[in-house]
XYZ file of C-alpha atoms in Angstrom:
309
model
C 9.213 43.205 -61.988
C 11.507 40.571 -60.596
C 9.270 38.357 -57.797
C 11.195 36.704 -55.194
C 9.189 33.783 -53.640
C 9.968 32.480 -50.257
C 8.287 29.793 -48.735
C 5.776 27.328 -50.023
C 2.071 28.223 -50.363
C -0.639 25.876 -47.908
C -2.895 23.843 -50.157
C -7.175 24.866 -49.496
C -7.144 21.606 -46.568
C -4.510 23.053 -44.946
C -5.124 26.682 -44.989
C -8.172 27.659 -46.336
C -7.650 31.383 -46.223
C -5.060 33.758 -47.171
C -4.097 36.746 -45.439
C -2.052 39.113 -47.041
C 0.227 42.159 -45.329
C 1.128 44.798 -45.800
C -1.074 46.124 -47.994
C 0.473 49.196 -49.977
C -0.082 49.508 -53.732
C -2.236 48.378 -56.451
C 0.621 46.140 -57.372
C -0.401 43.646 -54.811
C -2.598 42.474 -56.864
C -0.107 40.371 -58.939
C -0.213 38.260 -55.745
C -3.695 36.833 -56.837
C -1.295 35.362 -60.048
C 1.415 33.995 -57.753
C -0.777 32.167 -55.650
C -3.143 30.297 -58.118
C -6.289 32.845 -58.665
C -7.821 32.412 -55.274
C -10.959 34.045 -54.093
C -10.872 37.746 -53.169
C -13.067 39.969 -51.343
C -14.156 42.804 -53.689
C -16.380 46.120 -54.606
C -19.526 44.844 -56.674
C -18.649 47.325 -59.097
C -15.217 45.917 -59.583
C -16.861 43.122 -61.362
C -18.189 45.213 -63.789
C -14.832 46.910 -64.842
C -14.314 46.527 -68.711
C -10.696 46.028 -68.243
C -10.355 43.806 -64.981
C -13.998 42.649 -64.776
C -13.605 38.975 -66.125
C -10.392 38.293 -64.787
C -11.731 39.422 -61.059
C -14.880 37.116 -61.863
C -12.978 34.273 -63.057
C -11.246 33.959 -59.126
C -15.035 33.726 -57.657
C -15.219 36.239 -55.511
C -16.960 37.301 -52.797
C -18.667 40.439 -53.557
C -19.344 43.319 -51.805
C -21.910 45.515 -52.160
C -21.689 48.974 -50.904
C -24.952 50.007 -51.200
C -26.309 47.256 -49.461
C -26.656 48.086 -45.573
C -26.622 44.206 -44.439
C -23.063 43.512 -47.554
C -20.463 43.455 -44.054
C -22.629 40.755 -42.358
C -23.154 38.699 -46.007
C -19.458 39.223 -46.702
C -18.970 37.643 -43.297
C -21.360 34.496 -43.678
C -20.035 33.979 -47.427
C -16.324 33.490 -46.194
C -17.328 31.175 -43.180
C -19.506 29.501 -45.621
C -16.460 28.905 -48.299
C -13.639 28.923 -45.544
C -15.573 26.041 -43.827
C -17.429 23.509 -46.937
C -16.519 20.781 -48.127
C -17.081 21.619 -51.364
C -14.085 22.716 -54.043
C -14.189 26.184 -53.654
C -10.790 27.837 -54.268
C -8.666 29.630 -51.234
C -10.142 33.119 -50.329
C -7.474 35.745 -49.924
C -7.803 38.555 -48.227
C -5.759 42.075 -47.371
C -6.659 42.461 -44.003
C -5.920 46.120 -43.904
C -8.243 47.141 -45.315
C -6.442 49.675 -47.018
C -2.881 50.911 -48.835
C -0.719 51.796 -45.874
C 3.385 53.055 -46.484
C 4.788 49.478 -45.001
C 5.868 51.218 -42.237
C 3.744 49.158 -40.073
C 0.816 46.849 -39.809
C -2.483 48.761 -39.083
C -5.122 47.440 -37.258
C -6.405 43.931 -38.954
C -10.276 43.566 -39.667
C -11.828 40.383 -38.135
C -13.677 39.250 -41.543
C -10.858 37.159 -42.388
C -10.637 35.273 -38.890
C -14.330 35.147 -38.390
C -14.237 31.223 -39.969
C -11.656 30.325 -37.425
C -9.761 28.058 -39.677
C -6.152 27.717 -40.039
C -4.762 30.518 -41.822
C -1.284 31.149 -43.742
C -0.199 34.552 -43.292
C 2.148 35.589 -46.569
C 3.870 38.817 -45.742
C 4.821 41.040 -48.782
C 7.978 43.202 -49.369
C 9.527 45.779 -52.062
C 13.121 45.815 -51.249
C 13.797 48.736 -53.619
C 16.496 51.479 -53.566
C 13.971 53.983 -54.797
C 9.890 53.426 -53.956
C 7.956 53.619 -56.850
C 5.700 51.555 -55.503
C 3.857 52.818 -52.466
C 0.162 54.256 -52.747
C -1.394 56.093 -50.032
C -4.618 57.861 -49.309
C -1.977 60.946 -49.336
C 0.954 60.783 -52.176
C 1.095 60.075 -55.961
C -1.559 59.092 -58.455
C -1.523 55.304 -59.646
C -0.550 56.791 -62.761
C 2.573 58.321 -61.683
C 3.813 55.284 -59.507
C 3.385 53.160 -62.299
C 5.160 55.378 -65.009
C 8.141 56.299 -62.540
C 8.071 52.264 -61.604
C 8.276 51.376 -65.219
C 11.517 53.995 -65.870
C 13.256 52.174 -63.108
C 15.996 49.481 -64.282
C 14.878 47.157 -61.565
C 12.235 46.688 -59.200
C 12.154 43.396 -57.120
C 9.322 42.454 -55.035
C 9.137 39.486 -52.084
C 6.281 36.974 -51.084
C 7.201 35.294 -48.264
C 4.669 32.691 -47.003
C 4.707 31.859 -43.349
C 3.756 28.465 -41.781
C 0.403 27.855 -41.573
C -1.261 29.126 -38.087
C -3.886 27.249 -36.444
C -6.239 29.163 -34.168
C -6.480 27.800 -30.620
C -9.957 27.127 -28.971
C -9.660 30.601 -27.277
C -9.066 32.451 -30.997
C -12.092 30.546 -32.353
C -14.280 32.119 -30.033
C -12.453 35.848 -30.846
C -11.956 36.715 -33.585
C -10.373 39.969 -32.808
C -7.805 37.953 -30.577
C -7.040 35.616 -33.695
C -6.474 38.994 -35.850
C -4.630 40.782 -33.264
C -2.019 37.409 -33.173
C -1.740 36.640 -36.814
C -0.751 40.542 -37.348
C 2.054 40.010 -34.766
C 3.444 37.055 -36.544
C 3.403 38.813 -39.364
C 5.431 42.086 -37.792
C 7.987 39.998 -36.027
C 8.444 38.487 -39.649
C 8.325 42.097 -41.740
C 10.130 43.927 -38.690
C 7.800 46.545 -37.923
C 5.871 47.314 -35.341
C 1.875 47.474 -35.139
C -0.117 50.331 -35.170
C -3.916 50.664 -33.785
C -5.047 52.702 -36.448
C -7.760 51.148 -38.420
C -9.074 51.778 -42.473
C -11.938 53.685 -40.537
C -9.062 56.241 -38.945
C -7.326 56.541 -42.590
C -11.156 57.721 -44.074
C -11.558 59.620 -41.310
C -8.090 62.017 -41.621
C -8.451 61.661 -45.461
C -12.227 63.214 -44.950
C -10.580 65.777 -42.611
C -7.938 66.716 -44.772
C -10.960 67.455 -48.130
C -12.775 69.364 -45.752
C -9.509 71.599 -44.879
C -10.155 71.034 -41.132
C -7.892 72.079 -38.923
C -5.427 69.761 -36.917
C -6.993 67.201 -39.537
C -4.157 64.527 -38.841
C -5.141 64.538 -35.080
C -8.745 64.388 -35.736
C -8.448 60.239 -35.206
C -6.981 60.494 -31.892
C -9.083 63.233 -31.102
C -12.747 60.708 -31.837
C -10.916 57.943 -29.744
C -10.731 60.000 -26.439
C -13.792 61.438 -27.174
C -15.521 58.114 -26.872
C -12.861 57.397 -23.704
C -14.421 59.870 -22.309
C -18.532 59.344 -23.326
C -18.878 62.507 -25.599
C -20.314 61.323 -28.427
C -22.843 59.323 -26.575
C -24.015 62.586 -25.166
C -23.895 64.569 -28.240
C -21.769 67.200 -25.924
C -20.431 69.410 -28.324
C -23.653 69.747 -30.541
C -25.978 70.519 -27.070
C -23.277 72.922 -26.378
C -23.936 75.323 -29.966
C -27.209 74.657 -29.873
C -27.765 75.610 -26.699
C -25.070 78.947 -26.848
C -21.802 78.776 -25.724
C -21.223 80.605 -22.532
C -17.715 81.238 -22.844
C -15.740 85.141 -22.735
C -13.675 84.435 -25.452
C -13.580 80.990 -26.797
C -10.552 81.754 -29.174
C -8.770 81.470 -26.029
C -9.927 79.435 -23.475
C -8.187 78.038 -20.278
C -7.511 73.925 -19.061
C -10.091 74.786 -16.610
C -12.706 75.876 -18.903
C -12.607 73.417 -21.470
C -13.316 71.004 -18.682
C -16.146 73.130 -17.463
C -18.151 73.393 -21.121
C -17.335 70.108 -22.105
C -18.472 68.911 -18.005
C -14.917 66.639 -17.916
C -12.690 65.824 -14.955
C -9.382 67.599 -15.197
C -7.944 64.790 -13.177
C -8.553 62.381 -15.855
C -5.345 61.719 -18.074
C -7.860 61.265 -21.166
C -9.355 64.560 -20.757
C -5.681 66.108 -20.416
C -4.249 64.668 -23.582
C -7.481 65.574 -25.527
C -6.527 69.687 -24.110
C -2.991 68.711 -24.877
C -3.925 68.026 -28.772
C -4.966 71.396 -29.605
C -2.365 73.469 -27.338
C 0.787 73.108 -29.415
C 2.220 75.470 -28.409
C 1.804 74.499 -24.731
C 1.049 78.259 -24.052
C -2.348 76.869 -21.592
C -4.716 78.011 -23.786
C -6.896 76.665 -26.901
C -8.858 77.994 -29.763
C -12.500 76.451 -28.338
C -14.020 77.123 -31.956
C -11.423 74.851 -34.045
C -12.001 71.844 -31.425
C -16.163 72.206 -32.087
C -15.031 72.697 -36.051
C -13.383 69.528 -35.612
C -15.550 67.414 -34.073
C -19.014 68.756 -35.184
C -17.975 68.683 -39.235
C -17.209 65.092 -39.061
C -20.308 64.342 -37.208
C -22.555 61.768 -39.137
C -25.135 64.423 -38.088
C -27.130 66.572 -40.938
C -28.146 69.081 -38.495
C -24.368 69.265 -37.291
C -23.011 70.468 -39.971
C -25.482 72.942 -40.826
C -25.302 74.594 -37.504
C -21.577 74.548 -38.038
């Protein structure tokens, strides 16, 4: 693969993190080559890989360990702890996606990475190819396949562009979210996309949907946010609602009005309108009741949930 570098990488005083965008195939990783074997953020059991094992612990990275319920806050103190010493440590990179997305945009960034609130040099990442080979999603070809149909190409270029360092003002140090939310812009306005608010946590939650053969499974993400807009999970609506019987004639086919009524929501509000508007595709004024519970109540975090459902 031909690499294209543009730009000139910030030495560890200058920036000592790395944020890397968009995030989109396992190819990335040649990135941790390009820019010197920093630091990376990875799965404990990552480091135990016979093939990729050594060469991930030789970079020093910052571990994370799934089955560990306190790993996010450790992963958080580790990279304020390098990101901030005085001591040698190398520069910590870090995909702040979380997750492949199909460079379309720039999903929502997670904080870990601006936690530190350090000058950071965001390095944007392109594949300017006639044909993608490259591009691996929660939903589309195996690793396998990309990499055989990448390898029968004649050509495949790839771009790392590193942006001028940006240093957080006083009002970014104190959010991190704020700092994130910025950086991500830079980085769009560079890449020419827009931004998205979906987050990793939406992409597990559709891909969870989707193995569970749920309904209206690529909606399910907007359907949780207005949910919370609208304080139904804190009330456990939806499960109080089986449990307790639902009183409606036919709930295959129930009416604006009566959704409102059994889930005890204003029709007034726009929230509560859209979430209606979600499941009546067909804009006929009427919803299946029983594939909105199916929905909601499979992907509950609740035991009991899903065995009532």
């Amino acid at each position: 693969m031909n690499v294209v570098v543009k730009g000139k990488q910030a030495s560890r005083s200058e920036a000592p993190i790395l944020v890397i965008a968009p995030h989109s195939t396992f190819l990335d990783g040649g990135i941790i080559y390009a820019t010197g074997f920093p630091s990376i953020i990875v799965r404990r059991e990552s480091g135990t890989n016979p093939y990729i094992g050594k060469l991930i612990n030789f970079t020093q990275p910052v571990y994370v360990w799934r089955d560990d319920p306190d790993s996010r806050q450790n992963t958080i103190k580790e990279i304020i702890s390098r990101a901030t010493s005085d001591l040698d440590w190398p520069q910590i990179l870090i995909f702040p996606e979380g997750t492949c997305t199909n460079r379309s945009c720039l999903i929502t960034f997670k904080p870990g990475a601006f936690y530190p609130g350090v000058p950071i040099q965001p390095v944007c990442i392109r594949y300017p190819n006639k044909l993608d080979t490259v591009t691996w999603t929660w939903e589309g070809p195996s690793a396998l396949k990309l990499l055989w149909l990448t390898l029968t190409q004649p050509y495949s270029y790839c771009e790392i562009e590193f942006l001028p360092v940006y240093v957080p003002n006083e009002e970014e140090k104190r959010d991190p979210k704020l700092f994130a939310n910025n950086v991500r812009a830079v980085m769009a306005k560079t890449l020419g996309v827009p931004v998205s608010d979906y987050t990793y946590g939406d992409c597990k939650l559709m891909a969870r949907a989707k193995g569970m053969n749920l309904p209206n499974s690529t909606s399910l993400v907007e359907v949780q946010k207005l949910r919370h807009r609208l304080h139904l999970h804190q009330a456990n609506v939806e499960e109080n609602l089986l449990n307790s019987n639902i009183s409606c004639t036919n709930c295959s086919r129930i009416s604006f009005v009566e959704f409102c009524k059994l889930l005890n929501l204003s029709p007034n509000d726009h929230a509560t309108q859209h979430l209606f508007r979600l499941y009546d595709k067909s804009c006929t004024g009427v919803i299946d009741f029983r594939e909105y519970l199916l929905g909601v109540l499979a992907l509950s975090n609740s035991r009991t949930t899903l065995d009532a459902v």
